Every structure is written in C-alpha cells, then in structure tokens.
Coordinates of C-alpha atoms in Angstrom, one line a residue:
M16 CA 0.1 -0.2 -0.1
P17 CA 1.7 3.2 -1.4
A18 CA 2.0 6.0 0.9
K19 CA -0.4 9.1 0.7
T20 CA 0.5 12.4 0.1
Y21 CA -1.8 15.9 1.3
S22 CA -0.9 18.8 -0.3
A23 CA -1.3 22.3 0.8
D24 CA 0.9 26.0 -0.5
G25 CA 4.6 25.1 0.6
V26 CA 4.0 21.9 1.6
D27 CA 3.1 18.3 1.3
V28 CA 2.7 15.6 3.8
H29 CA 3.2 11.9 3.2
Y30 CA 1.6 9.2 5.2
D31 CA 2.4 5.6 5.2
A32 CA 0.0 4.4 7.2
R33 CA 1.6 0.4 7.8
R34 CA 4.0 2.3 9.8
C35 CA 1.4 4.3 11.7
I36 CA 1.2 3.1 15.6
H37 CA -1.0 6.1 16.7
Y38 CA 1.5 7.6 18.7
A39 CA -0.5 10.6 18.2
A40 CA 1.9 13.2 18.2
C41 CA 1.3 14.9 15.1
V42 CA -2.6 15.2 16.7
R43 CA -1.2 16.6 20.1
G44 CA 1.3 19.2 18.1
L45 CA -0.9 20.4 15.2
P46 CA -4.8 19.1 16.0
G47 CA -5.9 21.3 13.4
V48 CA -4.1 20.0 10.7
F49 CA -4.1 16.2 11.9
D50 CA -7.5 15.4 13.0
P51 CA -8.6 11.7 12.9
D52 CA -12.4 12.7 13.3
R53 CA -12.3 14.1 9.8
R54 CA -11.9 13.2 6.4
P55 CA -9.3 13.5 5.2
W56 CA -7.7 13.5 8.2
I57 CA -4.7 15.4 7.2
D58 CA -4.8 19.0 5.8
P59 CA -1.7 20.8 5.7
A60 CA -3.1 24.1 4.8
Q61 CA -4.4 24.5 8.4
A62 CA -0.8 25.7 9.6
R63 CA 2.5 27.3 8.3
P64 CA 4.9 24.9 6.3
E65 CA 7.4 25.2 8.7
A66 CA 5.2 24.4 11.8
V67 CA 3.6 21.3 9.4
V68 CA 7.6 20.2 9.3
E69 CA 8.5 20.5 12.7
V70 CA 5.4 18.4 13.9
V71 CA 6.0 16.1 11.5
A72 CA 9.1 15.3 12.3
R73 CA 7.7 14.5 15.9
C74 CA 6.3 11.1 14.5
P75 CA 8.6 8.5 15.8
T76 CA 8.0 5.6 13.3
G77 CA 8.5 7.7 10.2
A78 CA 4.5 7.1 9.1
L79 CA 5.1 10.7 8.5
H80 CA 6.9 12.7 6.0
A81 CA 6.8 16.3 5.1
T82 CA 8.0 17.7 1.9
R83 CA 8.5 21.6 1.4
T84 CA 7.6 22.6 -2.0
D85 CA 8.4 26.5 -1.5
G86 CA 12.1 26.3 -1.1
G87 CA 12.0 26.2 2.7
R88 CA 13.8 24.2 4.8
G89 CA 12.5 20.5 5.3
E90 CA 13.4 18.4 7.6
T91 CA 17.1 17.4 8.5
V92 CA 19.2 14.3 9.3
P93 CA 19.5 14.3 12.9
P94 CA 23.0 14.9 13.9
A95 CA 23.4 11.4 15.9
N96 CA 22.1 7.9 15.3
T97 CA 20.0 7.2 18.6
V98 CA 18.1 3.4 20.0
T99 CA 15.6 4.6 22.3
V100 CA 14.3 0.6 23.8
S101 CA 10.5 1.6 24.9
P102 CA 8.9 0.2 27.9
D103 CA 6.9 -3.1 26.6
G104 CA 7.0 -1.4 23.2
P105 CA 9.5 -1.2 20.0
L106 CA 12.5 0.0 18.6
Y107 CA 12.6 4.0 18.3
V108 CA 15.7 4.3 15.7
R109 CA 16.4 8.0 14.9
G110 CA 19.4 9.3 12.4
D111 CA 20.9 8.4 9.0
V112 CA 19.2 5.2 9.0
R113 CA 19.6 2.3 6.2
V114 CA 17.6 -0.7 6.1
E115 CA 19.0 -3.6 4.5
T116 CA 18.9 -7.4 3.7
P117 CA 21.7 -9.5 4.7
E118 CA 23.1 -9.3 1.1
G119 CA 23.7 -5.5 1.2
E120 CA 20.6 -4.2 -0.7
V121 CA 18.9 -0.8 0.7
V122 CA 15.4 -1.4 1.2
L123 CA 14.9 1.7 2.9
R124 CA 16.5 5.0 3.9
D125 CA 15.1 7.1 6.3
T126 CA 15.6 9.5 9.8
R127 CA 12.9 7.6 11.6
V128 CA 11.6 4.1 12.6
A129 CA 10.0 1.9 15.2
F130 CA 11.1 -1.6 14.8
C131 CA 8.9 -4.6 16.4
R132 CA 10.7 -6.1 19.7
C133 CA 8.1 -8.5 20.4
G134 CA 7.9 -10.8 17.3
R135 CA 4.4 -10.7 16.8
S136 CA 4.3 -7.8 14.0
K137 CA 2.0 -8.3 10.8
H138 CA 4.4 -5.9 9.3
K139 CA 7.9 -6.8 10.3
P140 CA 10.6 -4.9 10.8
F141 CA 7.9 -2.7 11.6
C142 CA 6.2 -2.3 15.1
D143 CA 2.2 -2.4 14.3
N144 CA 1.2 -2.5 17.6
S145 CA 0.8 -5.8 18.6
H146 CA 3.0 -5.8 21.5
E147 CA -0.1 -4.4 23.9
G148 CA -1.1 -6.3 26.6
V149 CA 1.0 -9.5 25.4
F150 CA 4.7 -8.4 25.4
E151 CA 6.5 -7.4 28.4
D152 CA 9.9 -5.9 29.3
D153 CA 11.0 -2.9 31.7
A154 CA 13.4 -1.8 29.0
R155 CA 16.7 -1.9 30.8
L156 CA 19.9 -2.5 28.6
G157 CA 21.1 -5.9 29.3
T158 CA 24.9 -7.1 29.0
H159 CA 26.8 -5.9 26.3
N160 CA 30.3 -5.7 25.3
A161 CA 30.4 -2.2 23.3
T162 CA 32.5 -1.8 20.4
V163 CA 33.6 2.1 20.5
P164 CA 32.6 3.7 17.4
E165 CA 35.2 5.8 15.4
G166 CA 33.8 8.9 14.0
S167 CA 30.4 9.6 12.4
G168 CA 28.2 8.1 9.7
P169 CA 24.8 6.2 9.0
L170 CA 23.6 3.5 11.0
Q171 CA 23.3 0.2 9.1
V172 CA 19.8 -1.9 9.9
V173 CA 20.7 -5.2 8.7
L174 CA 17.3 -7.5 8.8
A175 CA 19.0 -10.7 9.6
E176 CA 16.8 -13.8 8.1
D177 CA 14.7 -15.2 10.8
G178 CA 16.9 -13.6 13.5
P179 CA 17.9 -10.1 15.0
L180 CA 18.2 -6.6 13.7
L181 CA 22.1 -6.0 13.3
L182 CA 23.6 -2.4 14.0
R183 CA 26.1 -1.7 12.2
G184 CA 27.8 2.1 12.7
P185 CA 27.5 4.8 15.6
A186 CA 24.8 4.6 17.8
T187 CA 23.7 5.2 21.5
L188 CA 21.2 3.1 22.7
T189 CA 18.9 4.5 25.4
C190 CA 16.2 2.8 27.8
D191 CA 13.8 5.1 28.9
G192 CA 16.8 7.0 31.1
V193 CA 17.4 3.7 32.7
G194 CA 20.8 3.5 30.9
V195 CA 23.0 4.4 27.9
V196 CA 25.5 2.3 26.0
T197 CA 27.3 3.7 22.8
T198 CA 28.2 1.4 20.3
A199 CA 29.5 0.6 16.7
K200 CA 27.8 -2.9 16.1
C201 CA 25.4 -5.0 18.2
A202 CA 22.6 -7.2 17.7
L203 CA 19.2 -6.6 19.0
C204 CA 16.5 -9.1 19.6
R205 CA 13.6 -9.0 17.4
C206 CA 11.6 -12.3 18.5
G207 CA 10.9 -11.2 21.9
Q208 CA 12.4 -14.2 23.7
S209 CA 15.6 -12.9 24.9
S210 CA 16.4 -13.3 28.0
N211 CA 19.2 -9.8 27.3
K212 CA 17.0 -7.8 26.2
P213 CA 17.6 -5.7 24.3
F214 CA 20.4 -7.7 22.7
C215 CA 19.9 -11.3 21.3
D216 CA 21.0 -14.0 22.7
G217 CA 20.6 -16.9 20.1
T218 CA 16.7 -17.4 21.7
H219 CA 15.1 -17.1 18.2
R220 CA 16.6 -20.1 17.0
T221 CA 15.3 -22.5 19.5
A222 CA 12.1 -20.6 19.3
G223 CA 11.2 -21.1 15.8
F224 CA 10.8 -17.0 14.8
Q225 CA 10.0 -16.3 11.7
A226 CA 10.4 -12.7 9.9
Q227 CA 8.7 -12.7 6.5
S228 CA 10.3 -10.8 3.8
P229 CA 9.7 -7.3 4.3
D230 CA 7.5 -5.5 2.7
L231 CA 9.3 -1.7 2.3
P232 CA 9.0 1.1 0.0
S233 CA 12.0 2.0 -2.3
P234 CA 14.9 3.8 -0.2
A235 CA 14.5 7.1 -0.5

C-alpha cells in the first residue's frame, strides 16, 4: 500500500499507514492539521509549512514525512544515531538509518523508524502495536560488550534472516533513562524472547522465529 500525499501551498505531507502506531505526536502538536475524526484527516493548509514540518518530525515511526515545495527548509537528518528501547514496546530509531537485507541491498533510508521487538508484528520489521497487552519488558539494557564507534556516519540496520536486527555504525542506545550504551556494532532481539533484552541471545533459533520478507517502500 503506497503512502498517501496531502498537499497545501508550500508543503506536502506523506502518510504511510503501515508504519503508524497512533503515537499521536502529530495530533497533539497540530490538531488543526491532524484530525482523526475528519476526512481527509490531514489538512496541511491549516498551519504554516514550517510548523507542519516541525511537528511531522516528531513522529517516531516515520509514518509521516513532509516535503517543502516552496524552497523552505525541510526535515534534516539528526546529527547522531539513537535507539530508544521503549518499555513493553518497540525500538525507536532516529538518525541516518539504512535498512538492509543480509545481501547488502538498501530497502529503506529514513530518519525515523519504529522496529518491532515483540516478534508478533504482521508488518515486520515495523511495529504495528501487536505488543500491546502481550509483551512485557522493563526496557533495561542487558549485558553487552560495546564496540567503541570511530567518528560518525550512517546506521546500517541489517535484517538477519529469521533473526535479530544487526546494527552496524555509530549509535547510542537508551532505555527510558535507565541506561546508555554507545556502540558501533550489536545485535538486537526481535523475536521477543531473549533473556538479555534488548540484545539478541540466540533464542530465536530455538523459538522458531520467522520474519517474513519485508514489504518496504523503495529507498529514498
């Protein structure tokens, strides 16, 4: 299902429903633009283009993006790559993110992605709220021997076949203020059953975890 585009003078808003988990940062930020009870629910003409861009950038999943059509400044790539492990929920990744197959094919480039870590999403690797009420994790950092990153650069997120998310590149992992790890290399659990969350401990092999081929848009 392709993303829908909603246009107004100076700005286009793009919405990919597959990646929306109703975090509602957009509704809280600009309720006149984003109104779930209205059809169409997005009307970018109700605010200045710069305000629309600023609020769209708060969307943690990448379901929303905005393009300036008036030559104004659009969303910028964050200066650092971050991974936030949410309690009982997904991995929120921000930065220069490149989602790749094990063969090295870039299937998505984005600045904001919410990755499933409960193992139940029907839209893997994205979160679809399947964790609600069934997945429990207090979002603490497990044991990890951090590889100290050298310099800056993009964050490669490799979708291991029926396995973890392999992070390659500088990133800072945080767990709701509980802990911080800066690393250049790690494997993050996405079967939901690791005893060393958020890191992979190999449990996916015995649990029979299956990650269907990703249904991703073309890389930006």
